[in-house]
Coordinates of C-alpha atoms in Angstrom, one line a residue:
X1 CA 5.5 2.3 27.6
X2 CA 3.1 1.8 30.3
X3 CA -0.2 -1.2 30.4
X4 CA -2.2 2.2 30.6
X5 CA -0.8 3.5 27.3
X6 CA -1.0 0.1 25.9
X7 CA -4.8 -0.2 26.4
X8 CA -5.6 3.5 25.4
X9 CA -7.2 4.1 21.8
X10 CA -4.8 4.6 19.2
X11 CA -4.3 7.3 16.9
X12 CA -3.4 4.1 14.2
X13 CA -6.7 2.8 15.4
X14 CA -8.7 5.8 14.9
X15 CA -7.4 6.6 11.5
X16 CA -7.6 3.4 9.9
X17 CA -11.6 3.7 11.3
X18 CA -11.6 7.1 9.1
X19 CA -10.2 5.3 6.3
X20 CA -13.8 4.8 4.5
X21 CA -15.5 8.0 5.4
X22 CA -12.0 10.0 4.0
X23 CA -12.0 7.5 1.0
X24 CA -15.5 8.7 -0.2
X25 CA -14.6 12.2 0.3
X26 CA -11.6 11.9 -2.0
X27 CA -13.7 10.1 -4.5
X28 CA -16.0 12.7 -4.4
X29 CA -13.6 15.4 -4.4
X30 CA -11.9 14.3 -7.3
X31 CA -14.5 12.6 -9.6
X32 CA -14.1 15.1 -12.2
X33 CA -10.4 15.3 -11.8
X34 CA -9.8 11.8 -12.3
X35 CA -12.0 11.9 -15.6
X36 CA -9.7 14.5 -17.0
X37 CA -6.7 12.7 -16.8
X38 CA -7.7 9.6 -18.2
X39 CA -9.3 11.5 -21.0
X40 CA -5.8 13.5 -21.5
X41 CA -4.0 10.0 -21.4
X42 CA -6.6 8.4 -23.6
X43 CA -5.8 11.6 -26.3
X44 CA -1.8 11.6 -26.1
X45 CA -0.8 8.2 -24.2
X46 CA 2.2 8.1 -22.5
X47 CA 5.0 5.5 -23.9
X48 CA 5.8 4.6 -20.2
X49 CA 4.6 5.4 -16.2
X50 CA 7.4 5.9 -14.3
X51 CA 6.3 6.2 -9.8
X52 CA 7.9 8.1 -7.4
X53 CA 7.6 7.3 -3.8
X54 CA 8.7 6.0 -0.5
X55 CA 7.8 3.6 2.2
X56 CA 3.9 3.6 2.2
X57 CA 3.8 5.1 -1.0
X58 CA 5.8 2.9 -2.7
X59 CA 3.5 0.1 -1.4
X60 CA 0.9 2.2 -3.1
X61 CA 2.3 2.7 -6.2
X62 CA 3.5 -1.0 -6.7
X63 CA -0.4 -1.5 -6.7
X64 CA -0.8 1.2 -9.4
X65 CA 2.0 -0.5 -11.3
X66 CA 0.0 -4.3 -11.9
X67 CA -3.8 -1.7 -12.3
X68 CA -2.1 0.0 -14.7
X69 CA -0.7 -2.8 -16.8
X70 CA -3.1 -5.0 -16.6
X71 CA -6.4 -2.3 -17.7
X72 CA -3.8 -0.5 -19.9
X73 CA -0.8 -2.3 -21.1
X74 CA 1.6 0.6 -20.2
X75 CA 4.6 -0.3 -18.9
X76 CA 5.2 1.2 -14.9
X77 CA 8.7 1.8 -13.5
X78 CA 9.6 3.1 -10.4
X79 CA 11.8 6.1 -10.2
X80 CA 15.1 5.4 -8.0
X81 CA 14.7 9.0 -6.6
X82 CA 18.9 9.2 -5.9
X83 CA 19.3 9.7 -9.5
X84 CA 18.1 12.9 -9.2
X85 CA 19.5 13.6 -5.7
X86 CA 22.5 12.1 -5.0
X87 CA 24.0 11.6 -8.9
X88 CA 22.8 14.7 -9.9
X89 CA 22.3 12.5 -13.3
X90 CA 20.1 14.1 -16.2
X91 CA 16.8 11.6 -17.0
X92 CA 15.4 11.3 -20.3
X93 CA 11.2 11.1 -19.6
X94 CA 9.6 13.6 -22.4
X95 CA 5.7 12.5 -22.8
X96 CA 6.1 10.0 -19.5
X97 CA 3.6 10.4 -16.9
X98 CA 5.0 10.5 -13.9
X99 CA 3.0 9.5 -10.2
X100 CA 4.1 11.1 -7.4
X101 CA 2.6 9.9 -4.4
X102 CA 3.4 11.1 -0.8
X103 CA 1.6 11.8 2.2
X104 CA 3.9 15.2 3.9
X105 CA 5.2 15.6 0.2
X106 CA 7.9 17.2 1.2
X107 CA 10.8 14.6 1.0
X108 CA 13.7 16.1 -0.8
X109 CA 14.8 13.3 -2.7
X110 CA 10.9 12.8 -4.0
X111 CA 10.7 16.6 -5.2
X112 CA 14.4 16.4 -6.5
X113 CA 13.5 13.6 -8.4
X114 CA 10.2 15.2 -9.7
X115 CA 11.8 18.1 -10.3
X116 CA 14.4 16.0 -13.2
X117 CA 11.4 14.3 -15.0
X118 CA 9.6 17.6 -15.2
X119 CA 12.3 19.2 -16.4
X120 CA 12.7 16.4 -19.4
X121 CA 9.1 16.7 -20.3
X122 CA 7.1 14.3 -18.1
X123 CA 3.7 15.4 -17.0
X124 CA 3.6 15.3 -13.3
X125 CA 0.2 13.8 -11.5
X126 CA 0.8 14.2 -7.3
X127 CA -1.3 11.9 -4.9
X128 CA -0.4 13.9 -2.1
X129 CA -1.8 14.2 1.5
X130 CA -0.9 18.0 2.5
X131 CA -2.0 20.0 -0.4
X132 CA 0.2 22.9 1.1
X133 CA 3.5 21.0 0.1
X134 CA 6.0 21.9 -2.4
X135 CA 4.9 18.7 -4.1
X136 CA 1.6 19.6 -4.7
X137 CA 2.6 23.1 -6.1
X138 CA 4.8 21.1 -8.5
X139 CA 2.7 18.9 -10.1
X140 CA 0.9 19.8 -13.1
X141 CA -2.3 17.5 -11.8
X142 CA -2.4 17.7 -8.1
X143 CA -5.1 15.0 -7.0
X144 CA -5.3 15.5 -3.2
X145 CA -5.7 11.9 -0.7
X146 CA -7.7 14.4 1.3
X147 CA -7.0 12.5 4.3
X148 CA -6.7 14.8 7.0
X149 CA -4.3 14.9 9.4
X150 CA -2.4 11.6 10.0
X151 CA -0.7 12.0 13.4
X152 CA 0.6 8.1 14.1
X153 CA 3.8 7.7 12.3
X154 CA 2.1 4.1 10.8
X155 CA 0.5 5.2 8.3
X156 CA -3.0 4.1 7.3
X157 CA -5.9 6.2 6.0
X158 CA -3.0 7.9 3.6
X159 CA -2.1 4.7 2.2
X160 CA -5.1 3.3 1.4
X161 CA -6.3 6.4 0.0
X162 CA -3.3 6.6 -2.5
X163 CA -4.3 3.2 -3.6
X164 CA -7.1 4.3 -4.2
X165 CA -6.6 7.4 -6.0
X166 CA -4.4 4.9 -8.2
X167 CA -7.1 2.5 -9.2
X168 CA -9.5 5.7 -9.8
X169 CA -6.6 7.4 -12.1
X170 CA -6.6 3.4 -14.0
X171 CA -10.6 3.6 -14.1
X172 CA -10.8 6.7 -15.8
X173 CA -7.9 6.2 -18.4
X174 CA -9.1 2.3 -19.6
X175 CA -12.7 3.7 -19.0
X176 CA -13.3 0.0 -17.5
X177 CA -17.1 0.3 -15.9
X178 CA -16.8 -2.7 -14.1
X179 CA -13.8 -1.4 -11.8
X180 CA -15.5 2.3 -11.7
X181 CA -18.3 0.4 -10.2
X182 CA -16.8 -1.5 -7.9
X183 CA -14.8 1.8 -6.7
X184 CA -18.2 3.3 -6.1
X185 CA -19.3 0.8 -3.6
X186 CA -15.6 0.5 -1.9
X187 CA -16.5 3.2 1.1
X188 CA -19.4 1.1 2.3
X189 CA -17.3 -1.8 1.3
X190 CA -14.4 -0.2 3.7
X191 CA -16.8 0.1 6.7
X192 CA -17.1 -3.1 7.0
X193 CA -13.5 -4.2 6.5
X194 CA -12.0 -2.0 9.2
X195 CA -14.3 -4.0 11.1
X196 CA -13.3 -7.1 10.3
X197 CA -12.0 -9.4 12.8
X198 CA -8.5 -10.5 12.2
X199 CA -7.6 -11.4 15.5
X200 CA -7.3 -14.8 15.6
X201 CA -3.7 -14.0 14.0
X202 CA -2.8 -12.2 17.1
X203 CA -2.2 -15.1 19.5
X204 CA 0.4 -16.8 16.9
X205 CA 2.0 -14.0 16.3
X206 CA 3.0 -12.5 19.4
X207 CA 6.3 -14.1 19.9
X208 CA 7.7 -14.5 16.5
X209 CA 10.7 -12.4 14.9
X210 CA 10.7 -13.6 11.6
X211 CA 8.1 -14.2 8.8
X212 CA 7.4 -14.4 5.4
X213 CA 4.0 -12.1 3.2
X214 CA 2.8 -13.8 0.6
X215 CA 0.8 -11.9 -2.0
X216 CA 0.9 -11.9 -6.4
X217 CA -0.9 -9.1 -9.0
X218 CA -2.7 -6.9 -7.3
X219 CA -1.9 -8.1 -4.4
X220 CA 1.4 -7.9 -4.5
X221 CA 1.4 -4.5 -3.0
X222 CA -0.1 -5.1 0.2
X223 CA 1.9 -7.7 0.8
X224 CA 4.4 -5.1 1.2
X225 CA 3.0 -2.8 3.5
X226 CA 2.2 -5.3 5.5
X227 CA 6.0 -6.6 5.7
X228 CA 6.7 -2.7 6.5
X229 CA 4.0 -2.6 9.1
X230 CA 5.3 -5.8 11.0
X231 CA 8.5 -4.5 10.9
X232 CA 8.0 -0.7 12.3
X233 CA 4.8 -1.3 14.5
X234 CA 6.1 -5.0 16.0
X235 CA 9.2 -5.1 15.1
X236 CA 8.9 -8.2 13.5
X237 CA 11.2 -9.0 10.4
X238 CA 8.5 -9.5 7.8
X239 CA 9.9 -9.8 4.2
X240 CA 7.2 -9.6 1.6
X241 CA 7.3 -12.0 -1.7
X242 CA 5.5 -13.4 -4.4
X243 CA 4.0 -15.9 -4.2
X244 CA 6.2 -17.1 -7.4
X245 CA 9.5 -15.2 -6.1
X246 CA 9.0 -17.0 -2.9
X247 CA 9.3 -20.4 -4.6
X248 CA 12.7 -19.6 -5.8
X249 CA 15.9 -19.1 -3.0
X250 CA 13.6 -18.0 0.1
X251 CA 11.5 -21.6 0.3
X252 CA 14.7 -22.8 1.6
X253 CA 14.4 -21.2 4.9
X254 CA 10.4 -22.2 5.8
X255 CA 10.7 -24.9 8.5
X256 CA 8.6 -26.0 10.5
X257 CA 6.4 -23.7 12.5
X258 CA 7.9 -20.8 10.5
X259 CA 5.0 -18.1 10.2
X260 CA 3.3 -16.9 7.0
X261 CA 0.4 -14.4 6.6
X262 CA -0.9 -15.3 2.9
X263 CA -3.2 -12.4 1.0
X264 CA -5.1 -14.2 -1.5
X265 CA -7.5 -12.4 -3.9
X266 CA -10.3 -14.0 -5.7
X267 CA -8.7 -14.3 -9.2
X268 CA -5.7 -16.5 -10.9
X269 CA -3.0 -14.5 -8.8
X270 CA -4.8 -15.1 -5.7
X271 CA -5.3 -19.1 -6.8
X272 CA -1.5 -19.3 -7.1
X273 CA -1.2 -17.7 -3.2
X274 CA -3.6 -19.9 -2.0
X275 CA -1.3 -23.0 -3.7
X276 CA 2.4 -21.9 -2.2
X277 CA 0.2 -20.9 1.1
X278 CA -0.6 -25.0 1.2
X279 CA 2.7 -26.4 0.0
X280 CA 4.1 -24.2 3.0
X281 CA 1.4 -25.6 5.3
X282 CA 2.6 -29.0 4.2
X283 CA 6.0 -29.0 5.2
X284 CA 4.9 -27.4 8.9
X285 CA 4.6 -23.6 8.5
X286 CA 2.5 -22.0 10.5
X287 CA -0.1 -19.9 7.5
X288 CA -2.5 -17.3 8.0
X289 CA -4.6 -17.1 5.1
X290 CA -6.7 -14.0 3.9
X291 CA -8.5 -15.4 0.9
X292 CA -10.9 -13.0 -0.5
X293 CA -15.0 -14.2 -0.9
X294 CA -14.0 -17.9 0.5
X295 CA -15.0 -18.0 4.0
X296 CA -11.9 -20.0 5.3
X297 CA -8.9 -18.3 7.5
X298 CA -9.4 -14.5 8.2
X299 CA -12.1 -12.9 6.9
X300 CA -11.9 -11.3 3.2
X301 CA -15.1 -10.6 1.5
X302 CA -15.2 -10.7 -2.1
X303 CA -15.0 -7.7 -4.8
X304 CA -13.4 -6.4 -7.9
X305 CA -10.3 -8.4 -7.7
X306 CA -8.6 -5.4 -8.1
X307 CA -10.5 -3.5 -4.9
X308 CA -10.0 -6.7 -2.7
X309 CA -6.2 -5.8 -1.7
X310 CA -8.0 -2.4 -0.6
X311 CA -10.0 -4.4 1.7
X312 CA -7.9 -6.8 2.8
X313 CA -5.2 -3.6 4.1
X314 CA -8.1 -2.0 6.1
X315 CA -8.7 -5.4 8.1
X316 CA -4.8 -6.2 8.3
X317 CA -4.3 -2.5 9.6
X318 CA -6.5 -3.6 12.5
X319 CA -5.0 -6.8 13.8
X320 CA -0.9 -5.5 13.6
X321 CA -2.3 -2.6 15.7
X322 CA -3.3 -5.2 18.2
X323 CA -0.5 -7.6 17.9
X324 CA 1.7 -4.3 18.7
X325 CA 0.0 -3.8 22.0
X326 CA 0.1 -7.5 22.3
X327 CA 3.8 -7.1 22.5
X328 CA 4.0 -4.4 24.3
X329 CA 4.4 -1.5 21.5
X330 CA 3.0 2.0 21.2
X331 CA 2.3 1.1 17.0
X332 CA 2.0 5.6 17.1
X333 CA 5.3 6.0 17.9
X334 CA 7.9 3.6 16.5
X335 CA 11.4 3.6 17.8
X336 CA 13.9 5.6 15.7
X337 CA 11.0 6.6 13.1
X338 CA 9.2 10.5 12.6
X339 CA 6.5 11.2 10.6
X340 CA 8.1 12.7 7.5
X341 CA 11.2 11.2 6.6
X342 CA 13.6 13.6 4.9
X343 CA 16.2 11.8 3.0
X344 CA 18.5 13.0 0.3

């Protein structure tokens, strides 16, 4: 990869900038689709959520997972998709809901998964990107991410739309105002966290290979897509914890000047980041702290705890772009990796 292609605009760059206008489009798009679901969950409630996804997705749905729980007290699993595909075993789902979310929608183990829980009885709900896939034309709710075309193989926009569409399916079904509000203002919210300067992280970590991301509740998620981000874009070995898993085995191997990026959001969860992210600073990591509404370390405004993680994902999106170019990357095209991923 040449300096030129380094310092050209990249297609990652652009579509993380499209993220808010796309975002309000879904929103839009959906509104009245998102109030009949949580109206036919409301009438016959499911006894359990079970997600199906992969990579991105998964990130996605993890953050559906604590939404969900937490607004509705349903208890989320995610679906190990070779059940269906590689065991060929029968599942057991009548009156589950089951998420689907994907951005090609058109991974074989996903739809042969999907495929199983339908047959058992499960109503299908599909966040998908490409509304022309054979997952869409499966599912019995098909709730589009409307995203456009997403040409990097990092995705962005796609992601942060599912997570959306997530927290706007957990709006509608608890019917909780204050988090349908705060979803309302999130595209004006998003506009100004793609623009949010996270480059002071840039610098420190050019020349690292290893590193920890620290996130808890709703924030837990992210931390996960940021892991998968510094590993695909940087290629950077990023492992993503709790903030409570991390205090268990993996504490043993922070030494000093070991890095950690630390997503804090504005509630309990985000307290207890904020607490491992100093005991680590303590014993000589080096931390990065996003801690939403606070003012300190990189910049996080403050919202819905729930919406933060959204917020803080569009500003991270931004700095591993750079930090790819910094080390010489093209973040579009990752070694080894295409844009739909079709595994059995």
């Amino acid at each position: 990869m040449t300096t030129d292609t380094i310092d050209m605009p990249t297609l990652m760059a652009c579509e993380t900038q499209e993220a808010p206008t796309r975002v309000a489009e879904m929103l839009a798009r959906n509104a009245a689709a998102y109030a009949a679901l949580g109206a036919r969950l409301r009438a016959s409630p499911p006894p359990v959520v079970v997600t199906c996804a992969r990579g991105s997705s998964d990130h996605a749905a993890t953050y559906g997972k604590y939404l969900i729980e937490t607004l509705v007290g349903v208890p989320v699993a995610s679906a190990a998709p070779s059940i269906a595909s590689v065991f060929d075993a029968d599942v057991s789902a009548a009156r589950a809901l089951v998420l689907a979310v994907s951005q090609s929608g058109r991974s074989p183990d996903l739809l042969a998964s999907v495929d199983a829980y339908a047959g058992s009885g499960a109503l299908v709900a599909a966040l998908v990107n490409d509304e022309a896939s054979p997952l869409a034309e499966r599912a019995d709710v098909a709730l589009p991410l409307a995203s456009g075309a997403e040409k990097s193989v990092a995705a962005t926009k796609s992601c942060i739309a599912a997570m959306v569409g997530l927290a706007a399916i957990a709006a509608a079904w608890s019917e909780d105002q204050a988090l349908s509000d705060a979803l309302a203002a999130l595209p004006d919210a998003l506009e100004r966290a793609v623009k949010a300067d996270w480059s002071a992280a840039v610098a420190p970590l050019t020349n690292v290979s290893q590193m920890f991301v620290i996130g808890r509740g709703y924030g837990f998620g992210i931390a996960q897509e940021c892991a998968l981000k510094f590993k695909e874009t940087c290629a950077i070995q990023a492992e993503p914890f709790s903030s409570a898993e991390v205090r268990h085995g993996p504490m043993a191997i922070v030494r000093d000047g070991f890095p950690v990026l630390a997503l804090a959001t504005s509630d309990s969860a985000g307290d207890d980041v904020v607490a491992v992210a100093s005991e680590f600073a303590g014993r000589g990591a080096s931390v990065l702290l996003a801690h939403a509404g606070s003012g300190k370390g990189l910049p996080a405004e403050a919202a819905h705890p729930a919406i933060e993680p959204i917020l803080m994902l569009a500003s991270f999106y931004g700095l591993v772009e750079q930090l790819a170019r910094a080390r010489g990357r093209n973040p579009d095209q990752p070694p080894f990796l295409s844009k739909v991923t079709r595994t059995r």
